[in-house]
Coordinates of N, CA, C and O in Angstrom, one line a residue:
X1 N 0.8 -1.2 0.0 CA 0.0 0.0 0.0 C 0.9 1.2 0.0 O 2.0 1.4 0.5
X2 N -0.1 2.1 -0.9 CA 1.0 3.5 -0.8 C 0.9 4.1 0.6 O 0.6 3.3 1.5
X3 N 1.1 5.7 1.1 CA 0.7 6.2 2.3 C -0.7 6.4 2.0 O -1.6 6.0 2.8
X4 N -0.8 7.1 0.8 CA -2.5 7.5 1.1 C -3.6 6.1 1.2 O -4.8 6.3 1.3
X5 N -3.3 5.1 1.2 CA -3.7 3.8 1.0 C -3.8 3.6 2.5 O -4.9 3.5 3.1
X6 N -2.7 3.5 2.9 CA -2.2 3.0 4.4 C -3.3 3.7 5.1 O -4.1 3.0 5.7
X7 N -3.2 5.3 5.0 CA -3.9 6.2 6.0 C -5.6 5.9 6.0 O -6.4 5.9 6.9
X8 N -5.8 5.7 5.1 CA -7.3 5.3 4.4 C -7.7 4.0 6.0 O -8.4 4.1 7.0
X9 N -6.8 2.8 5.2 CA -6.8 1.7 5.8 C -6.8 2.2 7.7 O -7.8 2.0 8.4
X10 N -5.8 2.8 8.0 CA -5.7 3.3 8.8 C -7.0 3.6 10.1 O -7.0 3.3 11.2
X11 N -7.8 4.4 9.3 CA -8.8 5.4 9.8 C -9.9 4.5 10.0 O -10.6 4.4 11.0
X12 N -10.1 3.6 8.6 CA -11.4 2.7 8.8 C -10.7 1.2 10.1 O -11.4 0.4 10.7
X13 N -9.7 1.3 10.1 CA -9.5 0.2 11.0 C -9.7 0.5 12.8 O -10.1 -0.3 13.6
X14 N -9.1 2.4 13.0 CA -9.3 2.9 14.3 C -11.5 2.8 14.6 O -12.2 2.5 15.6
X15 N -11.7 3.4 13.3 CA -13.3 3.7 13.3 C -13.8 1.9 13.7 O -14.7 1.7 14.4
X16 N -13.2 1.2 13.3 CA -14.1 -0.3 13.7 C -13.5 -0.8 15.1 O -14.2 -1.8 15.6
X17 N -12.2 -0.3 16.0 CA -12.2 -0.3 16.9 C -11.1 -1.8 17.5 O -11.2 -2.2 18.6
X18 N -10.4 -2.3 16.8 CA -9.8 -3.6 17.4 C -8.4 -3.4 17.3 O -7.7 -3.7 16.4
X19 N -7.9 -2.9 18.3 CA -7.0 -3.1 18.8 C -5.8 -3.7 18.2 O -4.8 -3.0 18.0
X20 N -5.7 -4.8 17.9 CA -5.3 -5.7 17.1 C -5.0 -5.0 15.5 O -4.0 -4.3 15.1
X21 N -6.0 -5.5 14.8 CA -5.7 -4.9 13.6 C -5.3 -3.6 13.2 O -4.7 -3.3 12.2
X22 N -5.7 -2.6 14.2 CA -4.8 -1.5 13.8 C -3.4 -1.4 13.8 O -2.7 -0.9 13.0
X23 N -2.9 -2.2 15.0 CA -1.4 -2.3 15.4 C -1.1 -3.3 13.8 O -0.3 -3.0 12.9
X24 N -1.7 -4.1 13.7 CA -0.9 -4.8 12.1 C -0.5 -3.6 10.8 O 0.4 -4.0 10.1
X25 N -0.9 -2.5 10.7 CA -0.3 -1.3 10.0 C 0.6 -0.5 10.5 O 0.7 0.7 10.2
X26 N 1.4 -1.2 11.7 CA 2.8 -0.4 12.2 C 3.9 -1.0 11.8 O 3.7 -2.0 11.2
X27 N 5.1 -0.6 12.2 CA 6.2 -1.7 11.6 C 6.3 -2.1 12.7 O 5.6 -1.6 13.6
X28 N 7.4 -3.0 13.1 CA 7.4 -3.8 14.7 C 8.0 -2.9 15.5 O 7.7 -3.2 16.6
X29 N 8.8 -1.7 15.6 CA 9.7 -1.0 15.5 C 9.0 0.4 15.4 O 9.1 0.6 14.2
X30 N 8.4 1.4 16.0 CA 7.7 2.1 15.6 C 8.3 3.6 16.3 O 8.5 3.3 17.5
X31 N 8.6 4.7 16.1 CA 8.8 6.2 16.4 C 7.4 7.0 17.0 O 6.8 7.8 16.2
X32 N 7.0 6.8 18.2 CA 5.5 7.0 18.8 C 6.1 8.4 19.6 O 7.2 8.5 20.1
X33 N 5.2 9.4 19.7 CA 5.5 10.4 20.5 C 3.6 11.0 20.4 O 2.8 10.9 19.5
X34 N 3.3 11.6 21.6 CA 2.1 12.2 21.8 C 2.4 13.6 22.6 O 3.1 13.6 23.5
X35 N 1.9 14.6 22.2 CA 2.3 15.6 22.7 C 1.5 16.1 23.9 O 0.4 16.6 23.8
X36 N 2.3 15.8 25.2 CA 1.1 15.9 26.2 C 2.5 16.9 27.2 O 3.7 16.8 27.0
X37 N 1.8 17.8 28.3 CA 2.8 18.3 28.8 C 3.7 17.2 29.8 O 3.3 16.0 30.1
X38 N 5.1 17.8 30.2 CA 5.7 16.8 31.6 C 4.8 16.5 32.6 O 4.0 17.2 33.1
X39 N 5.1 15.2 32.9 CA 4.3 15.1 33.8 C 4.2 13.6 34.3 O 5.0 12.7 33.9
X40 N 2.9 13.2 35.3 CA 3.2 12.0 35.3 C 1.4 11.1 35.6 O 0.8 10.8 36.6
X41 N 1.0 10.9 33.7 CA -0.4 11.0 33.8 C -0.7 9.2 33.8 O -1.7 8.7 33.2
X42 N -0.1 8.7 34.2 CA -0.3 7.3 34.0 C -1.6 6.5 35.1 O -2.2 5.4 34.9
X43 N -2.0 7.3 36.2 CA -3.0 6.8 36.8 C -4.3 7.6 36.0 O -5.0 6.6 35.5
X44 N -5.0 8.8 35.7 CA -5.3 9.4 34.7 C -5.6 9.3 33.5 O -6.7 9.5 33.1
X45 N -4.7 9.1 32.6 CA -5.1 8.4 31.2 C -3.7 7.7 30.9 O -2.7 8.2 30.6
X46 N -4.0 6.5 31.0 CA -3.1 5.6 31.4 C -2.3 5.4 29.9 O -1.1 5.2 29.8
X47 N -3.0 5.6 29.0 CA -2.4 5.1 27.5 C -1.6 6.6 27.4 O -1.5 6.9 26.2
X48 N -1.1 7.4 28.1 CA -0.6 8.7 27.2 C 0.8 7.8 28.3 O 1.0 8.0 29.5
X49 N 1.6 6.9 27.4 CA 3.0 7.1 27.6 C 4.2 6.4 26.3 O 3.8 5.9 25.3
X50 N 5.3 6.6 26.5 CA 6.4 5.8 25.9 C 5.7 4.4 25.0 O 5.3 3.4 25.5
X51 N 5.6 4.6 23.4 CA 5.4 3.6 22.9 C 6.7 3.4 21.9 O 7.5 4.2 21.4
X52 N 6.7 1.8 21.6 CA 8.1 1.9 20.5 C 8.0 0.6 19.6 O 8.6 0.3 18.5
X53 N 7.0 -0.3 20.3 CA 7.1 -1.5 19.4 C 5.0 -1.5 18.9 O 4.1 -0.9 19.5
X54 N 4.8 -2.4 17.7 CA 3.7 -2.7 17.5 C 2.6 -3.2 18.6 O 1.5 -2.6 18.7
X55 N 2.9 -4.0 19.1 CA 2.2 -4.5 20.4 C 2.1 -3.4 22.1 O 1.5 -3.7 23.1
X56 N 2.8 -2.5 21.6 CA 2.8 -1.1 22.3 C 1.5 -0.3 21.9 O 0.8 0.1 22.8
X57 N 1.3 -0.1 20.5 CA 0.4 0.3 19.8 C -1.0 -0.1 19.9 O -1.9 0.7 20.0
X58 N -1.2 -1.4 19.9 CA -2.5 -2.2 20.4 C -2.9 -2.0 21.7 O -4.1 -2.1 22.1
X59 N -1.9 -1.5 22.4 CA -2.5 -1.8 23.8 C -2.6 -0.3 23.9 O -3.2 0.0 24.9
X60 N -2.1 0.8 23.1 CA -2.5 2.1 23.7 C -4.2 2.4 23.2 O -4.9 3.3 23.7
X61 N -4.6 1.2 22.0 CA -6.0 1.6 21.9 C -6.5 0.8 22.7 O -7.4 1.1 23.6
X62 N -6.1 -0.4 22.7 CA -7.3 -1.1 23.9 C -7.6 0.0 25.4 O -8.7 0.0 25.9
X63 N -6.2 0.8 26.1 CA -6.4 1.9 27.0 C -7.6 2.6 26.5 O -8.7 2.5 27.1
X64 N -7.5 3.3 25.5 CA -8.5 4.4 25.1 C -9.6 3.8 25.0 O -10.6 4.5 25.4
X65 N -10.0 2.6 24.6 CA -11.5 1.8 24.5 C -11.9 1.6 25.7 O -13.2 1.7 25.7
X66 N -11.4 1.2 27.0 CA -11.1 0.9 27.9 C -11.7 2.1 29.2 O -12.3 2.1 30.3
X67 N -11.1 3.3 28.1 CA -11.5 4.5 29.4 C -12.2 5.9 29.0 O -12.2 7.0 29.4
X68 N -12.8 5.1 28.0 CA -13.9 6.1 26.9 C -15.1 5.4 26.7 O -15.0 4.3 26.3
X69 N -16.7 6.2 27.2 CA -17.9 5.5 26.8 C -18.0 5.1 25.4 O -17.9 5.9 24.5
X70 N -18.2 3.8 25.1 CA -17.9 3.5 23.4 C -19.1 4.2 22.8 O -19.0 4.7 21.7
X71 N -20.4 4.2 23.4 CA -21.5 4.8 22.3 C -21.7 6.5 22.2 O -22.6 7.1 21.7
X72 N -19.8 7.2 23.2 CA -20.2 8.8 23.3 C -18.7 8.9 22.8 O -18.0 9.6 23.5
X73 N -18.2 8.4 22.1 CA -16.9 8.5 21.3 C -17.0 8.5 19.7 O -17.4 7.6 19.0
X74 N -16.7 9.6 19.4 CA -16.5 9.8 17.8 C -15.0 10.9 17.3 O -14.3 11.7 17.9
X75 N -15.0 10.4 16.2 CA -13.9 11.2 15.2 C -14.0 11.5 14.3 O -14.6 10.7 13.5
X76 N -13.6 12.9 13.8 CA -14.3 13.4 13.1 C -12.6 14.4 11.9 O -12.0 15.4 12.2
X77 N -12.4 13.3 10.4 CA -11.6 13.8 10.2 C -11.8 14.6 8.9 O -12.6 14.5 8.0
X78 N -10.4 16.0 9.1 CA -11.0 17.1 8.4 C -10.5 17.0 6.8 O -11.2 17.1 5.8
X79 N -9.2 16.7 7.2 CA -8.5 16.7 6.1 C -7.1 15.9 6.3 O -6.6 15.8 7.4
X80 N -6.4 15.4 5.0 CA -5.3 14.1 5.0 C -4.4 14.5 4.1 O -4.6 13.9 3.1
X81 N -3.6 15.2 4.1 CA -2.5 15.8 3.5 C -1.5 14.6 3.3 O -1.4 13.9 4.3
X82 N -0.7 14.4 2.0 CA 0.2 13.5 1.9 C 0.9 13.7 0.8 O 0.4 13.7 -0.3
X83 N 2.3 13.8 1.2 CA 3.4 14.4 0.5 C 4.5 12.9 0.3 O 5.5 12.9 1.0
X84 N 4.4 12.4 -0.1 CA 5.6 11.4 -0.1 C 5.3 9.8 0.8 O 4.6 8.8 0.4
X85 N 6.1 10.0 2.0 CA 5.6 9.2 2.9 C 4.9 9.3 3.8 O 4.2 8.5 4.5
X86 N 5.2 10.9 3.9 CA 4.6 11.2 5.2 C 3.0 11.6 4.5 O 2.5 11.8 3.4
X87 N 2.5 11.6 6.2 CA 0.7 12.3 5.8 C 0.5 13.0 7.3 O 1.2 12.6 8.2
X88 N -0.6 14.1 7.2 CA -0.7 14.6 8.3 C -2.6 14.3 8.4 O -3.2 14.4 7.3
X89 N -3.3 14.0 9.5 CA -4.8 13.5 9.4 C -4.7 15.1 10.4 O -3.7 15.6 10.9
X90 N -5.9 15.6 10.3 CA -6.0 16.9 11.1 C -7.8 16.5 11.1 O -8.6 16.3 10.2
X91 N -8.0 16.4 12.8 CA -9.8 16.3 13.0 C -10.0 16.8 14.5 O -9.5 17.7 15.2
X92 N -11.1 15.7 14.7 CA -11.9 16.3 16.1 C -12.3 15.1 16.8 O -12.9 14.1 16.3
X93 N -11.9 15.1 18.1 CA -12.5 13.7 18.9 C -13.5 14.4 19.6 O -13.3 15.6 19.8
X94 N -15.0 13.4 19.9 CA -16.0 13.5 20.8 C -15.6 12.8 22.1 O -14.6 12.2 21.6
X95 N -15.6 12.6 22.9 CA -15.4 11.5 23.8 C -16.0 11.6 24.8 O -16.6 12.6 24.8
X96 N -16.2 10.9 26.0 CA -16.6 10.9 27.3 C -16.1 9.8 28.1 O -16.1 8.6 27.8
X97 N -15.5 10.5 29.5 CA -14.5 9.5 30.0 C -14.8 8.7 30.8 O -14.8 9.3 31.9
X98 N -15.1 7.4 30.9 CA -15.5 6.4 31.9 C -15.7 6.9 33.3 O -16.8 7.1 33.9
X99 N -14.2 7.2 33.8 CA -14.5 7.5 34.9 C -15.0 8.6 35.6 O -15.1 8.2 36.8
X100 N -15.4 9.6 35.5 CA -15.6 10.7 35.5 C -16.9 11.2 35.1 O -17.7 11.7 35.9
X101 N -17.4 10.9 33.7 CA -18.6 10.8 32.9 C -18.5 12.4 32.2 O -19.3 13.1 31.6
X102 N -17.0 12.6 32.5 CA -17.5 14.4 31.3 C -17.1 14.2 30.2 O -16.2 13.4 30.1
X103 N -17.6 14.9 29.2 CA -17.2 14.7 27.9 C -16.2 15.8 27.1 O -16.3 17.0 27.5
X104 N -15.7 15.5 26.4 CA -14.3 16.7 25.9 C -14.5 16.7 24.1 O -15.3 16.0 23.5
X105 N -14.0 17.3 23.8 CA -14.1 17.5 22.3 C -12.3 18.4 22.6 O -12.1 19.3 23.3
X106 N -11.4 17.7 21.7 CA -10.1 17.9 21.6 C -10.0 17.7 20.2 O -10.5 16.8 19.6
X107 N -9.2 19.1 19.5 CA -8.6 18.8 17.9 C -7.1 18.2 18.1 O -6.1 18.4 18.9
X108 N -7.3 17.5 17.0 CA -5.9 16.9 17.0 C -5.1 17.0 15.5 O -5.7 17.3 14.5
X109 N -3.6 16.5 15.6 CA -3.2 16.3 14.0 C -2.0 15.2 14.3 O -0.9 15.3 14.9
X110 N -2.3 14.6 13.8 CA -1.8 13.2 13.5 C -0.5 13.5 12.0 O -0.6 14.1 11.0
X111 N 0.5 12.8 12.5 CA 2.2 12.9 11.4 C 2.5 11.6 11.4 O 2.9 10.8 12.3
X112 N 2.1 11.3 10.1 CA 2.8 9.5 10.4 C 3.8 9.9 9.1 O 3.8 10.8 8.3
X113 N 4.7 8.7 9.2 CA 5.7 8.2 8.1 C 5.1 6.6 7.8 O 4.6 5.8 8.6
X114 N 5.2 6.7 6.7 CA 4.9 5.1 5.6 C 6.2 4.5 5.0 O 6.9 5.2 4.2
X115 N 6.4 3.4 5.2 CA 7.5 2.8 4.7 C 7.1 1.4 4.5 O 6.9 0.7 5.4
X116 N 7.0 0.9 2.9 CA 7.0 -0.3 2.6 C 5.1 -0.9 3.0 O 4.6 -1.9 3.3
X117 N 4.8 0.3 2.7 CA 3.2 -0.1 3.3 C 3.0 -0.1 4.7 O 1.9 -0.4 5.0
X118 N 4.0 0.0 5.9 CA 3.9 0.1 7.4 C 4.1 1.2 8.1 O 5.2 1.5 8.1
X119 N 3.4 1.9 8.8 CA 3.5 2.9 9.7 C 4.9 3.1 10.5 O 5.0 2.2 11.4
X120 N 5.7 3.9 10.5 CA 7.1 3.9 11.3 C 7.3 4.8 11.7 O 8.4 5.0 12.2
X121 N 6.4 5.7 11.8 CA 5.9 7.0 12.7 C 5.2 7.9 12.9 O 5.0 8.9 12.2
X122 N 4.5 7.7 14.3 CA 3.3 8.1 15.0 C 3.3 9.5 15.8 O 3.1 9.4 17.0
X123 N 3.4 10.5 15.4 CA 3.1 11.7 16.4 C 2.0 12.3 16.4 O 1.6 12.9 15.5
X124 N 1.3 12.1 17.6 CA -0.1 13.1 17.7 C 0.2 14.6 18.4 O 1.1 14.8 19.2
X125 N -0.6 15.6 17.8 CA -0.6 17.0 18.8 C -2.0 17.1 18.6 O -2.7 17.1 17.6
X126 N -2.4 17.2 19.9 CA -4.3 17.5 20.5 C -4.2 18.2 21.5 O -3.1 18.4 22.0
X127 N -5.0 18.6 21.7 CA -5.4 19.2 23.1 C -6.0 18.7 23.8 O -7.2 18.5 24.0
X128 N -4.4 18.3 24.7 CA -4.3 17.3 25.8 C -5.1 18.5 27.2 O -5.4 17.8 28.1
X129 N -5.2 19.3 27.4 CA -5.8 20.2 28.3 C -7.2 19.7 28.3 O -7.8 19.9 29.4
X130 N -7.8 19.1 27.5 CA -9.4 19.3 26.9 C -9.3 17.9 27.7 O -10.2 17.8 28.6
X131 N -8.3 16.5 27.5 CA -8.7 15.2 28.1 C -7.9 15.6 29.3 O -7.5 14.4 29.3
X132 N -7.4 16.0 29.9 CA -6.8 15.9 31.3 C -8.0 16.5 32.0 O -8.3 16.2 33.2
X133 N -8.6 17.3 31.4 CA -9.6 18.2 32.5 C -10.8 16.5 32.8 O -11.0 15.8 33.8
X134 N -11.3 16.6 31.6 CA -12.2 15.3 31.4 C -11.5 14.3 32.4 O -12.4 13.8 33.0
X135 N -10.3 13.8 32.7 CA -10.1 12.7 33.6 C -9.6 13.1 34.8 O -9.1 12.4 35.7
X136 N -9.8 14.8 34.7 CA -9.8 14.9 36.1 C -8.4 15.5 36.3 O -8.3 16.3 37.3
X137 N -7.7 15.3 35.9 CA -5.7 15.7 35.9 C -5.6 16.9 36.1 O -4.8 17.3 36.9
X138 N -6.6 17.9 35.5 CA -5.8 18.9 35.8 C -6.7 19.7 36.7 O -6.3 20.8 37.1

């Protein structure tokens, strides 16, 4: 798959929700970074830390399915820019947080690299202020 292929693949695999199969479009080996401030949010939203391999990847969505009402969670993407290998996804999450029950709406934009049809790098920038409040962090 090319990148614009990948990202496609991508989006409809997060939108159906399995854990699993999305992590199969990373390489084993993966460059993960999430742009959240210093800190130390691992009891709070447990999936915002250090990822590096595929199986890293799986389990940061199974976190997010895990600590988000599934029938008050949506994404909403705007636009998918792609230059080469890279692509940038730029949208809007709905969510609402298990524990807590408030709901946030955070924009985000998504930087991946594509190599050989596999994902080898993941950077998100959101507004992490919008889900820290929602779980309570800040």
């Amino acid at each position: 798959m090319d990148t614009r292929e990948t990202i496609d693949e991508l989006l409809r695999r997060v939108a159906a929700g399995d854990p699993d199969r999305i992590a199969e479009l990373y390489a084993e080996q993966v460059a993960w970074m999430l742009d959240w401030p210093d800190g130390d949010y691992a009891d709070t939203v447990p999936w915002i830390r250090h990822r590096s391999t595929r199986a890293g990847v799986a389990e940061h969505y199974r976190l997010i399915a895990e600590h988000h009402v599934p029938e008050e969670s949506t994404a909403t993407v705007s636009a998918v820019l792609v230059d080469g290998a890279d692509a940038v996804v730029t949208g809007e999450f709905r969510n609402t947080a298990k524990p807590t029950g408030r709901s946030y709406v955070a924009a985000f934009a998504l930087h991946v690299t594509v190599e050989d049809g596999l994902i080898t790098r993941h950077h998100v920038y959101e507004d992490s202020l919008a889900v820290a409040r929602a779980f309570g962090a800040a």
